Amino acid sequence: QDGVVYRIPCECGKVYIGETGRPMQGRVKEHDRDIRLAPTKTSAVSEHAHNTANKPLWDEVNFIDRDAYYYTQGSKRQLI
């Protein structure tokens, strides 16, 4: 499943929109691991959680779309 776009809401009301060329569930688990183990700059979700003490709403994570142009557009990581 290349180019999966997904959404992770936060308890503060912000939403992370991410994209991965790997299975979505695996990437979401990596975000969770990054939050539990240590602050990291490789995950905007982890960085936000550590900077604000807010928690992602893991039960509300969902698939948004597939992006056929994932590898040509670059990554779309953002917390909005």
Coordinates of C-alpha atoms in Angstrom, one line a residue:
Q1 CA 0.0 0.0 0.0
D2 CA 2.3 2.8 -1.2
G3 CA 1.2 6.3 -0.6
V4 CA -1.2 5.9 2.2
V5 CA -2.5 9.2 3.8
Y6 CA -3.7 9.0 7.4
R7 CA -5.0 11.2 10.2
I8 CA -4.1 11.2 13.9
P9 CA -6.2 13.5 16.0
C10 CA -4.8 14.9 19.3
E11 CA -6.8 15.5 22.5
C12 CA -5.9 19.2 22.2
G13 CA -7.9 19.4 18.9
K14 CA -5.0 19.5 16.5
V15 CA -4.7 16.8 13.8
Y16 CA -1.7 15.2 12.3
I17 CA -1.9 14.3 8.6
G18 CA 0.8 11.8 7.6
E19 CA 1.7 9.8 4.6
T20 CA 3.7 6.6 4.3
G21 CA 4.8 4.2 1.7
R22 CA 4.5 1.4 4.3
P23 CA 1.5 -0.1 6.0
M24 CA -0.4 2.5 8.0
Q25 CA -0.7 0.4 11.2
G26 CA 3.1 -0.1 11.3
R27 CA 3.7 3.7 10.9
V28 CA 1.2 4.6 13.6
K29 CA 2.9 2.1 16.0
E30 CA 6.2 3.8 15.3
H31 CA 4.6 7.2 16.3
D32 CA 3.4 5.6 19.5
R33 CA 6.8 4.0 20.2
D34 CA 8.5 7.3 19.7
I35 CA 6.2 9.0 22.2
R36 CA 6.7 6.2 24.8
L37 CA 10.5 5.9 24.5
A38 CA 11.9 9.3 24.0
P39 CA 11.3 12.7 22.3
T40 CA 12.3 12.6 18.7
K41 CA 12.5 15.1 15.8
T42 CA 11.6 12.3 13.3
S43 CA 7.9 12.3 14.4
A44 CA 5.9 15.4 14.5
V45 CA 3.4 13.5 16.6
S46 CA 6.0 12.6 19.2
E47 CA 7.5 16.1 19.2
H48 CA 4.1 17.6 19.8
A49 CA 3.2 15.1 22.6
H50 CA 6.5 15.8 24.4
N51 CA 6.3 19.6 24.0
T52 CA 2.7 19.9 25.1
A53 CA 1.9 16.8 27.2
N54 CA -1.1 16.2 25.0
K55 CA -1.9 12.7 23.9
P56 CA -2.9 11.4 20.4
L57 CA -6.3 9.8 20.2
W58 CA -5.1 6.4 19.0
D59 CA -8.6 5.0 18.8
E60 CA -9.6 7.7 16.3
V61 CA -6.7 7.2 13.8
N62 CA -8.1 6.7 10.3
F63 CA -7.1 6.2 6.7
I64 CA -7.8 9.2 4.5
D65 CA -6.7 8.2 1.0
R66 CA -4.1 6.7 -1.2
D67 CA -1.7 9.0 -3.1
A68 CA -0.5 7.6 -6.4
Y69 CA 2.2 10.3 -6.6
Y70 CA 3.6 9.6 -3.1
Y71 CA 7.2 9.1 -4.3
T72 CA 7.2 12.1 -6.6
Q73 CA 5.7 14.7 -4.3
G74 CA 7.8 14.1 -1.2
S75 CA 6.4 13.7 2.3
K76 CA 3.4 15.5 3.7
R77 CA 4.0 15.6 7.4
Q78 CA 2.1 18.2 9.4
L79 CA 0.3 18.9 12.6
I80 CA -2.6 21.2 12.0

